[in-house]
PDB file of C-alpha atoms in Angstrom:
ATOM      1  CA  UNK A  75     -21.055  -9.410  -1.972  1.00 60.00           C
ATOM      2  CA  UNK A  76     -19.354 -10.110  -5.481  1.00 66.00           C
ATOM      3  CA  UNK A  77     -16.401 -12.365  -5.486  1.00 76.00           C
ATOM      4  CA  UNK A  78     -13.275 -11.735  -6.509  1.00 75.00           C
ATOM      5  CA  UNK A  79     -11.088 -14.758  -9.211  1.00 80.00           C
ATOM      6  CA  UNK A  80      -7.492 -14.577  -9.262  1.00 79.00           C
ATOM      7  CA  UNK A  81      -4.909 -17.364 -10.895  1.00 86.00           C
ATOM      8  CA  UNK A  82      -3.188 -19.542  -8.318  1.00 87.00           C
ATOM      9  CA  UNK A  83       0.206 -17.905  -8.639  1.00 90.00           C
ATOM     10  CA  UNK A  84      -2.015 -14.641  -7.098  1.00 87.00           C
ATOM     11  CA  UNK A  85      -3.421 -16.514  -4.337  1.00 88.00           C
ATOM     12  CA  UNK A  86      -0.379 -17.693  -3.047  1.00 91.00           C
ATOM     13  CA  UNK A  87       1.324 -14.334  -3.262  1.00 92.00           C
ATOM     14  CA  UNK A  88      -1.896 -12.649  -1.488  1.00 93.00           C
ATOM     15  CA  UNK A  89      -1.654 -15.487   1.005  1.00 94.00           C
ATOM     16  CA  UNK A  90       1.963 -15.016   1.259  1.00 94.00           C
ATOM     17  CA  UNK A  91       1.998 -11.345   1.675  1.00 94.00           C
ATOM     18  CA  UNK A  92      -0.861 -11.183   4.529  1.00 96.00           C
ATOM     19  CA  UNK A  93       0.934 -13.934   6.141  1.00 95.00           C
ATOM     20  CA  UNK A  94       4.392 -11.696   6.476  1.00 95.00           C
ATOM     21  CA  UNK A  95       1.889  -9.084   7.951  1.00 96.00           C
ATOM     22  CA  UNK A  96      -0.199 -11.020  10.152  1.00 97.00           C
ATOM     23  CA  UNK A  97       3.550 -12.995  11.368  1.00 96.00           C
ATOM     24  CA  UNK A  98       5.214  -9.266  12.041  1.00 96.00           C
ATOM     25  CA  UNK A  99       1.915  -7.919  13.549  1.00 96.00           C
ATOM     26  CA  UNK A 100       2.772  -7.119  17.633  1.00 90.00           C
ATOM     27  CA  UNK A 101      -0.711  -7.454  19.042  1.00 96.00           C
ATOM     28  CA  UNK A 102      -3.847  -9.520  18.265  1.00 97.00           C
ATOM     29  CA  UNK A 103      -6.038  -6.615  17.660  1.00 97.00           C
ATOM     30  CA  UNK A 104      -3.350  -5.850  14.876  1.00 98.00           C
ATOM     31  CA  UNK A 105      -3.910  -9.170  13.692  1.00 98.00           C
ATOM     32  CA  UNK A 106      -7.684  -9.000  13.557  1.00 98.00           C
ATOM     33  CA  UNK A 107      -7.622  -5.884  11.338  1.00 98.00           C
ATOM     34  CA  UNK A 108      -5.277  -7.369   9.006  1.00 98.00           C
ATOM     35  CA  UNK A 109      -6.952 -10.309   9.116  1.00 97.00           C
ATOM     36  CA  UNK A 110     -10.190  -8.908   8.451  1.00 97.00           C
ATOM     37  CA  UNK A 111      -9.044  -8.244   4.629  1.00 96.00           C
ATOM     38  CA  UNK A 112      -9.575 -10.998   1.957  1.00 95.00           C
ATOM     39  CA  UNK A 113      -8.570 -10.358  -1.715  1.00 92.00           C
ATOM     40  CA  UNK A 114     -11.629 -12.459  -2.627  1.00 91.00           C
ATOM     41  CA  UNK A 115     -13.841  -9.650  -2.204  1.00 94.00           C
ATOM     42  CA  UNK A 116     -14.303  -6.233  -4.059  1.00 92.00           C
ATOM     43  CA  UNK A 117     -12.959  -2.695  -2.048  1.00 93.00           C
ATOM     44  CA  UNK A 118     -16.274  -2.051  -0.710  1.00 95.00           C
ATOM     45  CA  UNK A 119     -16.879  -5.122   1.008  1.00 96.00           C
ATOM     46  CA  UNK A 120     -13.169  -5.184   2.837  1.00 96.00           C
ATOM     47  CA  UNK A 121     -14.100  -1.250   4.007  1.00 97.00           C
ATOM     48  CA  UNK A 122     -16.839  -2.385   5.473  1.00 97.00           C
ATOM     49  CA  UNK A 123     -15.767  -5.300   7.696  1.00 97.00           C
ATOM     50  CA  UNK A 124     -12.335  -2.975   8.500  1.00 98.00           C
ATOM     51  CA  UNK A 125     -14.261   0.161   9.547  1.00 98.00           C
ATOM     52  CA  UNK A 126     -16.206  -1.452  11.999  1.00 98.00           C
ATOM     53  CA  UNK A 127     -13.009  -1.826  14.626  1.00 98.00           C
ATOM     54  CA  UNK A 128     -12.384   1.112  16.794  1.00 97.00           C
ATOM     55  CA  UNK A 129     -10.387   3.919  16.059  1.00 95.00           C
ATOM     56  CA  UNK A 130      -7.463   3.149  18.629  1.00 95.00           C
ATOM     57  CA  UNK A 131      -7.125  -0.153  16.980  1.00 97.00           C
ATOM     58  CA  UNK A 132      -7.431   1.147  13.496  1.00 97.00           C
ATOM     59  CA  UNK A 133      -5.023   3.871  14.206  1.00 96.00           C
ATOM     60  CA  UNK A 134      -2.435   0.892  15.768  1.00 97.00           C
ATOM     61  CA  UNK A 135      -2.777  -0.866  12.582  1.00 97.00           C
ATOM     62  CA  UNK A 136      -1.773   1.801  10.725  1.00 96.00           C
ATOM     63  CA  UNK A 137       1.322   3.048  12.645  1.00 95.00           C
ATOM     64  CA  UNK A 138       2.269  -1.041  12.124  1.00 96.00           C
ATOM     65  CA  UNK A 139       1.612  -0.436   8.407  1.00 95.00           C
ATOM     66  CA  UNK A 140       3.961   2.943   9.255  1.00 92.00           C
ATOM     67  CA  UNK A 141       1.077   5.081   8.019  1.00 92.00           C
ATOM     68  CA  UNK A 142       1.484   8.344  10.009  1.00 92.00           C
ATOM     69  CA  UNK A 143      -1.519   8.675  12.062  1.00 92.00           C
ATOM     70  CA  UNK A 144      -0.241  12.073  13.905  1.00 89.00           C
ATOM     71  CA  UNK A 145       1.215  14.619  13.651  1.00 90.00           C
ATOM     72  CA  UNK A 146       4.244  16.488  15.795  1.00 92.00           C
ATOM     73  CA  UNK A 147       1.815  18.864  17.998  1.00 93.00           C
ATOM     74  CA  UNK A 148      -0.553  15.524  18.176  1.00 88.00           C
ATOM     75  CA  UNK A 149      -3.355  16.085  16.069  1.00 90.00           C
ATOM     76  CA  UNK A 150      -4.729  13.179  13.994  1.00 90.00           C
ATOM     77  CA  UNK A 151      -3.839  13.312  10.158  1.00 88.00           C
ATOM     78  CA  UNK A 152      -6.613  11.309   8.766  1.00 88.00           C
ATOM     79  CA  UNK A 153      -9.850  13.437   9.741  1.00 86.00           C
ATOM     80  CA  UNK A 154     -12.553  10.843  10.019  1.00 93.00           C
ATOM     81  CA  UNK A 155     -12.554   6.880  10.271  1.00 96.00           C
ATOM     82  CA  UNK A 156     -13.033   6.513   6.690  1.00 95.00           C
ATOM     83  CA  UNK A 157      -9.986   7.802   5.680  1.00 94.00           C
ATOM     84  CA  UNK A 158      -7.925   5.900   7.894  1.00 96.00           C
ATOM     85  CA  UNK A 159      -9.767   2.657   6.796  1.00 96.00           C
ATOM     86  CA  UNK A 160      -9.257   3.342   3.460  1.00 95.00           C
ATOM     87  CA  UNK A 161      -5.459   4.188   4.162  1.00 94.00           C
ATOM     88  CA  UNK A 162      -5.198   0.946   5.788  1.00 96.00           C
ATOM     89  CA  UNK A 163      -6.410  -0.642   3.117  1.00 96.00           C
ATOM     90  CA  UNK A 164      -4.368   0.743   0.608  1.00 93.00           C
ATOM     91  CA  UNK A 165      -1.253  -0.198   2.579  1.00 94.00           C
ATOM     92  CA  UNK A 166      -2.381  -3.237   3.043  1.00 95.00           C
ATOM     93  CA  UNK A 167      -2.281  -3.719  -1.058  1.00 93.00           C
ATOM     94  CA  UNK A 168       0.622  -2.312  -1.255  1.00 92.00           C
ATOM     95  CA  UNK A 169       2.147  -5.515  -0.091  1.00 92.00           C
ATOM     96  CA  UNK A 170       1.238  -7.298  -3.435  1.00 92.00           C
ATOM     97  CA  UNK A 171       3.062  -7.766  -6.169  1.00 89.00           C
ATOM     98  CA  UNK A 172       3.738  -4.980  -9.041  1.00 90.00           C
ATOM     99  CA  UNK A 173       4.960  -4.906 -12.300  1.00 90.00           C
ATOM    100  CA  UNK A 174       7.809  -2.438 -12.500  1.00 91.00           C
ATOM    101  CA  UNK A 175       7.736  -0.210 -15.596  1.00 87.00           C
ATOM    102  CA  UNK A 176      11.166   0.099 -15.782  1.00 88.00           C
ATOM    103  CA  UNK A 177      12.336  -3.728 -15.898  1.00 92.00           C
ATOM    104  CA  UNK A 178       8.777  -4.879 -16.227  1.00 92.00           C
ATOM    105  CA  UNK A 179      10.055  -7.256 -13.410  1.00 93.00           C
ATOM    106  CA  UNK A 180       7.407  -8.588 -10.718  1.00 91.00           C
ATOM    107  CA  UNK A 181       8.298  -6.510  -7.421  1.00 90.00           C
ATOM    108  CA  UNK A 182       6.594  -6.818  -3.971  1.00 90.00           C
ATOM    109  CA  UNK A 183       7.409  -4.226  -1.161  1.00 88.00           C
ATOM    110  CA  UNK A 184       7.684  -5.836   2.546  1.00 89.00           C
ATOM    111  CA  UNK A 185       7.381  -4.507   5.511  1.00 88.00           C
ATOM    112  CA  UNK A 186      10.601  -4.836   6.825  1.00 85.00           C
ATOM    113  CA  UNK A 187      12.185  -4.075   4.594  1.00 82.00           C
ATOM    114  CA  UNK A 188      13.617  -1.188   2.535  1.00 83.00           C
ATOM    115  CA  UNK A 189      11.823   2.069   2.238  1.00 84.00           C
ATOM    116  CA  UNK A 190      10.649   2.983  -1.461  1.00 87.00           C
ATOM    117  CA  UNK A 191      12.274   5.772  -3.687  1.00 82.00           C
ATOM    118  CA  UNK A 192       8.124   6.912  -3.959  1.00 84.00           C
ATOM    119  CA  UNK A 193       4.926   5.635  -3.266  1.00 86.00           C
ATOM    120  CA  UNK A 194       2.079   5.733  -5.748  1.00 87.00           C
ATOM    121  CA  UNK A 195       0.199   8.689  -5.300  1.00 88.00           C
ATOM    122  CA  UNK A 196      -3.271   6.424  -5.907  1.00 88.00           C
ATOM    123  CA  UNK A 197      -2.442   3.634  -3.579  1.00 88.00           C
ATOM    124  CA  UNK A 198       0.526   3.694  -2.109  1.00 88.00           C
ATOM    125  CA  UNK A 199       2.370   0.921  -3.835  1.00 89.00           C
ATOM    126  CA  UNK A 200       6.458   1.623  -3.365  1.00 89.00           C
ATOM    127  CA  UNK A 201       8.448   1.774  -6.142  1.00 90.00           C
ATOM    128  CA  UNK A 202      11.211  -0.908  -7.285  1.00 91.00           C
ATOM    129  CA  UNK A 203      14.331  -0.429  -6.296  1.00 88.00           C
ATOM    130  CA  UNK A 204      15.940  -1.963  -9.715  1.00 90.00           C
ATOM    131  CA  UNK A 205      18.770  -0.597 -11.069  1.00 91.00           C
ATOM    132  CA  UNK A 206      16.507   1.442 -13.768  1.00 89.00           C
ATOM    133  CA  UNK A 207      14.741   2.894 -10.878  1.00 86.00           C
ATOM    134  CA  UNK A 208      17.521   3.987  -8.799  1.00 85.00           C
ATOM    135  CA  UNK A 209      19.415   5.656 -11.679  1.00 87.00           C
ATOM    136  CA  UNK A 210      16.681   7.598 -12.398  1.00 82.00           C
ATOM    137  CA  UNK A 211      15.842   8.767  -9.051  1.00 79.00           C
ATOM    138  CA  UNK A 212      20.189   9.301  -8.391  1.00 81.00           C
ATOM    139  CA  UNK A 213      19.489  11.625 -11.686  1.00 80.00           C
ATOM    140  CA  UNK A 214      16.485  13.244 -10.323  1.00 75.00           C
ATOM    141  CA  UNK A 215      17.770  13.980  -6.787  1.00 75.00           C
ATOM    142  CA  UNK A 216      21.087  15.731  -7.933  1.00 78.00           C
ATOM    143  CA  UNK A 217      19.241  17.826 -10.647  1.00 72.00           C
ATOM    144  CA  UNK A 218      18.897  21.147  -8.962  1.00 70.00           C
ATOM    145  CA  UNK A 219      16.221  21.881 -11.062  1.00 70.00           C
ATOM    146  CA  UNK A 220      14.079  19.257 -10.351  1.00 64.00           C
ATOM    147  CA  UNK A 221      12.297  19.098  -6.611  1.00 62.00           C
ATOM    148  CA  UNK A 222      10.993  15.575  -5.618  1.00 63.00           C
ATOM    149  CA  UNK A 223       8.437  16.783  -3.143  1.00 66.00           C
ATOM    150  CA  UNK A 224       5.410  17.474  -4.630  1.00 65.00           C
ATOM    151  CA  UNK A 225       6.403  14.776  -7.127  1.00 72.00           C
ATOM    152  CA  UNK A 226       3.307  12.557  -8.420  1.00 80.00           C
ATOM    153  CA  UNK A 227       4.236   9.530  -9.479  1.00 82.00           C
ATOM    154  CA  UNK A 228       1.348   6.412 -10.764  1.00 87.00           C
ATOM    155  CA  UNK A 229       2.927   2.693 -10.086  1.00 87.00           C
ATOM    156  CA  UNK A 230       1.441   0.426 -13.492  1.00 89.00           C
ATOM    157  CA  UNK A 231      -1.436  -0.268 -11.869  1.00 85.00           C
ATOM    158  CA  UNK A 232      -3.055   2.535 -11.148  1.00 86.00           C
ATOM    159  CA  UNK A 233      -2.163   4.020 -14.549  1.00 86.00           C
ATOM    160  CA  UNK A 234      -3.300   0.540 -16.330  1.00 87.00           C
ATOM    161  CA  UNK A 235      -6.644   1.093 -14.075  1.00 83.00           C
ATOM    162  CA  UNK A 236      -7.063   4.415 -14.893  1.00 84.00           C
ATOM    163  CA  UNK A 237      -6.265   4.558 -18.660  1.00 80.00           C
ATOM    164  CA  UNK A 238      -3.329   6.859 -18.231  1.00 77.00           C
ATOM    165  CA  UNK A 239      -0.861   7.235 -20.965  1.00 67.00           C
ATOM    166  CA  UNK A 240       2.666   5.406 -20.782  1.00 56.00           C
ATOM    167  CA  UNK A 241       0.347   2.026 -20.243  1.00 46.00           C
TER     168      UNK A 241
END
């Protein structure tokens, strides 16, 4: 298992963030999924120690992480266990700290608190809700010509990762 090095001021926002989680989290097999996740070590290795719990418990975690897990007639969204683990993961993430593109400040979505404008279409990450990013969306949402579902939008990250342009 390869380890993961981050700078301090990292560490203490991972710490901080899966603290919130872990403090909000109603049940203790909520709290042993979260807790099985360490930002020390690579993707694969935090799939593997999450996708061992059971579905019911995985599934909990993720309506906690208010991932829909069903839908209205009661059929499960997420198809297999690997999906949802994955899911869970990326929500989990999505609790760290971004860099907005619009004010290039340092953002970090909670869990209690306001719902993004969009989420990342890569990982989930919410967007800021600076005053760059709520003008735009205001703008986008009263053009008539312009439909926000079926939007794509990449946070920095994902487009940094991927090599996207706009980086």
């Amino acid at each position: 298992m390869s380890i993961l090095t981050h700078s301090p001021e990292d560490v203490e926002m991972y710490k901080s963030a899966i603290g919130e989680l872990l403090e909000l989290a109603e049940t203790p097999n909520i709290k042993k999924v979260i807790g099985a996740y360490s930002y020390f070590v690579k993707y694969q290795a935090n799939f593997k120690k999450i996708k061992v719990f059971p579905v019911a418990e995985l599934e909990d975690c993720a309506v906690f992480l208010k991932l829909k897990v069903r839908n209205e007639d009661d059929t499960k969204i997420f198809k297999n266990k690997d999906i949802l683990t994955d899911r869970i993961i990326l929500k989990i993430e999505s609790h760290f700290a971004e860099q907005c593109d619009e004010c290039n400040e340092k953002y970090q979505n909670k869990l209690d608190g306001d719902i993004p404008y969009i989420s990342c279409y890569l990982c989930i990450q919410g967007s800021h809700d600076c005053e760059a990013v709520s003008a735009r969306f205001e703008r986008l949402s009263q053009d008539s010509t312009t439909h926000l579902t079926g939007s794509v939008w990449l946070c920095r990250g994902c487009r940094l990762k991927n090599k996207l342009s706009g980086s």
